[in-house]
Amino acid sequence: MNQKNPNLEVALYLRGDDLDPAQVSRLLGLEPTKSQRKGEERLTSTNRKVTAKLGLWALVAESKSNDLSVLIDELTSKIGDRAATPLLSIPGVQEAFLDVFIAIDADRDDGGGTCEFQLSAEDLNSLKRAGVATRFTVAVVKS
């Protein structure tokens, strides 16, 4: 079985019907990587108009590291103690979570694949201090 480095993307998402991205940015003192207000309209790359179904404020780790701890540390250190209140207590925030997306190429032989990752005690403590749930999505894809 060939072991390849997975593609990792780690992001902090704050979502809610009444979420105001500008207010979240003011409270945290950070600009998001992505944001939208509920009802906002935008055009897709195929020139289709879409309307946002909820408010979103997202901060994506910028490092290209394949080390999950490095990516988590990047985000939790940016947030740090910036919020005077827990992230879920920010007005308009109904959901706050760290999203970990992992994609790895399938093995050529059998189409399967594996990858391993680890959350250290320090990672878990950082996430606990941030007060967010963690979601994992793992995709094994044929190239």
Steps between C-alpha positions, in 0.01 A plus 500: 500500500643840405498756782461851360479827684138602543365837394386677818281805542416628846256785557305660782135560409250722678149476353154634574185648351563843655880493487656832400854428373610861558394483866683168548815652345477802734456279807786266409728762345551270200397508137346176374621297205137460388181671612141557398174632641177305470316614186816631330506428128808413295584358160670164464781434252232368263314833528217352709351719774490342846357636824672424832274294724683601820763734633859378503834614639789263422871504570703250294852393600743643246791263561550228238617259769392135501527503881155531657644640825672784312173597329296484820762703685497765226126557542477471878794738546334755269179483703682471834329707766364754251139426577384644832232231495490145360454485123149359539408806708576744218171657386356316201726193534292182519775257409880510550728218391844412375475316168777258405483381138740224397530371143737227389548323169376143480754223456550397140486130589168466678338846493512524879718720709588604850639800678582559862483813706534582864360757739738562787389584853613857425280508186201381701564759772524777240171392344338478844614855582355620169173331596436345160398156380722326245372339181702266281435423135726239340490433125688222321487589132615331180739719306 
